[in-house]
Tab-separated table of C-alpha atoms and ligand atoms in Angstrom:
chain	number	residue	atom	x	y	z
A	165	MET	CA	129.943	-90.583	31.198
A	166	GLU	CA	130.147	-94.310	31.145
A	167	GLU	CA	132.505	-94.239	34.502
A	168	SER	CA	130.552	-91.326	36.204
A	169	LYS	CA	127.323	-93.637	35.711
A	170	LYS	CA	129.336	-96.486	37.826
A	171	LYS	CA	130.233	-94.301	40.133
A	172	ALA	CA	126.492	-93.312	40.796
A	173	VAL	CA	125.322	-97.108	40.608
A	174	MET	CA	128.125	-97.613	42.929
A	175	ILE	CA	127.139	-94.999	45.605
A	176	GLY	CA	123.777	-96.296	45.369
A	177	VAL	CA	124.553	-99.476	46.626
A	178	ILE	CA	126.860	-98.787	49.244
A	179	MET	CA	124.038	-96.462	50.241
A	180	GLY	CA	121.689	-99.566	50.118
A	181	CYS	CA	124.247	-101.026	52.103
A	182	LEU	CA	123.961	-98.917	54.752
A	183	VAL	CA	120.408	-98.833	55.027
A	184	LEU	CA	120.286	-102.595	55.417
A	185	ALA	CA	123.029	-102.364	58.117
A	186	GLY	CA	120.964	-99.652	59.808
A	187	VAL	CA	117.976	-101.834	59.406
A	188	ILE	CA	119.437	-104.837	60.613
A	189	THR	CA	120.631	-102.876	63.840
A	190	TYR	CA	117.607	-101.679	64.459
A	191	LEU	CA	116.053	-104.965	64.358
A	192	THR	CA	118.762	-106.949	66.627
A	193	GLN	CA	118.840	-104.071	68.992
A	194	ARG	CA	115.193	-103.525	69.392
A	195	ASP	CA	114.892	-107.851	69.982
A	196	LYS	CA	117.329	-107.217	72.665
A	197	THR	CA	115.324	-104.681	74.621
A	198	ASP	CA	111.649	-106.281	73.829
A	199	GLY	CA	112.757	-109.816	74.073
A	200	PRO	CA	112.759	-111.909	77.253
A	201	GLU	CA	116.397	-111.388	76.968
A	202	SER	CA	116.186	-108.235	78.535
A	203	LEU	CA	114.578	-109.763	81.052
A	204	LYS	CA	116.962	-109.654	84.512
A	205	PRO	CA	116.732	-113.226	85.663
A	206	GLY	CA	116.350	-113.867	89.271
A	207	VAL	CA	112.309	-112.898	89.173
A	208	MET	CA	109.974	-115.519	90.055
A	209	TYR	CA	106.783	-115.541	88.907
A	210	TRP	CA	104.228	-118.197	90.616
A	211	LEU	CA	102.231	-121.096	88.043
A	212	LYS	CA	99.444	-122.874	89.088
A	213	CYS	CA	98.019	-126.136	87.524
A	214	THR	CA	94.207	-125.781	86.687
A	215	ALA	CA	93.444	-129.142	86.106
A	216	GLU	CA	91.012	-130.351	87.918
A	217	GLY	CA	92.299	-132.905	90.763
A	218	CYS	CA	96.000	-131.359	90.489
A	219	GLY	CA	96.759	-127.747	91.592
A	220	HIS	CA	99.991	-127.602	91.452
A	221	GLU	CA	101.538	-124.946	92.569
A	222	TRP	CA	105.218	-124.155	91.420
A	223	GLN	CA	107.657	-121.058	90.741
A	224	MET	CA	109.439	-120.505	87.226
A	225	ASP	CA	111.821	-117.606	86.375
A	226	ARG	CA	109.755	-115.077	84.877
A	227	ARG	CA	112.184	-115.237	81.929
A	228	ASP	CA	111.433	-118.710	80.947
A	229	TYR	CA	107.840	-118.146	81.271
A	230	PHE	CA	108.037	-115.189	78.749
A	231	GLU	CA	110.133	-117.158	76.498
A	232	TYR	CA	107.501	-120.278	77.212
A	233	LEU	CA	105.252	-117.743	76.090
A	234	GLU	CA	106.607	-116.737	72.999
A	235	GLU	CA	107.528	-120.226	71.894
A	236	HIS	CA	103.931	-121.775	72.238
A	237	GLN	CA	102.019	-118.489	71.488
A	238	ASP	CA	99.101	-119.194	69.102
A	239	PRO	CA	98.900	-116.426	66.888
A	240	ASN	CA	95.442	-116.553	66.493
A	241	ILE	CA	94.317	-116.747	70.127
A	242	MET	CA	94.775	-113.847	72.287
A	243	ALA	CA	94.861	-115.810	75.810
A	244	ALA	CA	98.173	-116.933	77.244
A	245	PRO	CA	99.390	-120.366	76.681
A	246	GLY	CA	99.267	-122.905	79.156
A	247	VAL	CA	102.405	-123.896	80.501
A	248	VAL	CA	103.044	-127.656	81.147
A	249	CYS	CA	102.703	-128.643	84.860
A	250	PRO	CA	105.509	-130.648	86.431
A	251	LYS	CA	103.004	-132.750	88.240
A	252	CYS	CA	100.453	-134.058	85.742
A	253	GLY	CA	101.946	-132.884	82.706
A	254	GLY	CA	99.540	-131.336	81.129
A	255	GLU	CA	99.512	-127.774	79.489
A	256	THR	CA	97.322	-126.055	82.340
A	257	GLY	CA	99.540	-124.317	84.395
A	258	TYR	CA	99.000	-120.590	84.537
A	259	ARG	CA	100.454	-117.384	85.770
A	260	ALA	CA	99.112	-117.186	89.128
A	261	GLU	CA	99.618	-114.395	92.490
A	262	LYS	CA	100.778	-115.842	95.527
A	263	CYS	CA	99.745	-113.190	98.176
A	264	GLU	CA	102.267	-111.430	100.532
A	265	LYS	CA	100.127	-111.381	103.659
A	266	CYS	CA	98.277	-114.811	103.810
A	267	GLY	CA	100.416	-116.601	101.442
A	268	HIS	CA	97.318	-117.712	99.176
A	269	THR	CA	98.206	-118.682	95.525
A	270	PHE	CA	95.190	-117.865	92.847
A	271	MET	CA	94.586	-116.811	89.489
A	272	ARG	CA	95.358	-113.517	88.291
A	273	GLY	CA	92.468	-111.394	88.197
A	274	THR	CA	89.948	-114.089	90.740
A	275	VAL	CA	88.783	-110.527	91.871
A	276	PRO	CA	86.304	-108.982	88.649
A	277	HIS	CA	87.033	-105.345	88.326
A	278	ASP	CA	89.492	-105.040	90.579
A	279	PHE	CA	93.758	-105.155	90.436
A	280	ALA	CA	94.796	-108.609	89.064
A	281	ASP	CA	96.470	-109.514	91.986
A	282	ARG	CA	93.750	-108.978	94.755
A	283	CYS	CA	93.588	-111.704	96.911
A	284	PRO	CA	90.209	-113.113	97.082
A	285	GLU	CA	91.344	-115.052	101.192
A	286	CYS	CA	92.232	-111.582	102.437
A	287	GLY	CA	91.339	-108.825	99.957
A	288	HIS	CA	95.461	-108.216	100.118
A	289	SER	CA	96.833	-106.470	96.711
A	290	LYS	CA	100.223	-105.886	96.061
A	291	THR	CA	99.831	-103.424	92.775
A	292	GLU	CA	96.973	-101.230	95.391
A	293	GLU	CA	99.761	-101.267	97.920
A	294	GLU	CA	102.589	-99.849	95.483
A	295	ARG	CA	99.925	-97.548	93.944
A	296	LYS	CA	99.267	-95.794	97.496
A	297	GLU	CA	103.172	-96.156	98.336
A	298	ALA	CA	103.491	-93.860	94.923
A	299	ARG	CA	100.909	-91.564	96.111
A	300	LYS	CA	102.158	-90.853	99.290
A	301	LYS	CA	105.601	-89.757	97.663
A	302	GLU	CA	103.959	-87.331	95.259
B	155	ZN	ZN1	98.693	-130.682	87.100
B	156	ZN	ZN1	95.543	-113.036	101.049
């Protein structure tokens, strides 16, 4: 009787370990697929400083950008945190778009109720172009 009880406990412990291992594998794998580490480096994002009198524009690797966001994100604030501007040192850099057509750099979502990457200068939007292309292929 005692022996079978011991066996049952052992099986319970082993099962528990297996479940735990499964959870850990799930968590680490999920991190790998969802975290910034999964992003391929080499895709550059434009950033623009919103500080008055600065307006510095620079490029940052998408991966570094998301890693920065993860580190600095305030869970109480939905907005993305500002990135430190290499020129003025303020946390006032935000993701921007550089227009492929006219080279103008602007903040995403400048044109209300429109694509975030709509250029306020010439009206070009890469998202719109890509959607048009995708529709043509259908
Ligand atoms: Zn600045
Ligand atoms: Zn433009």
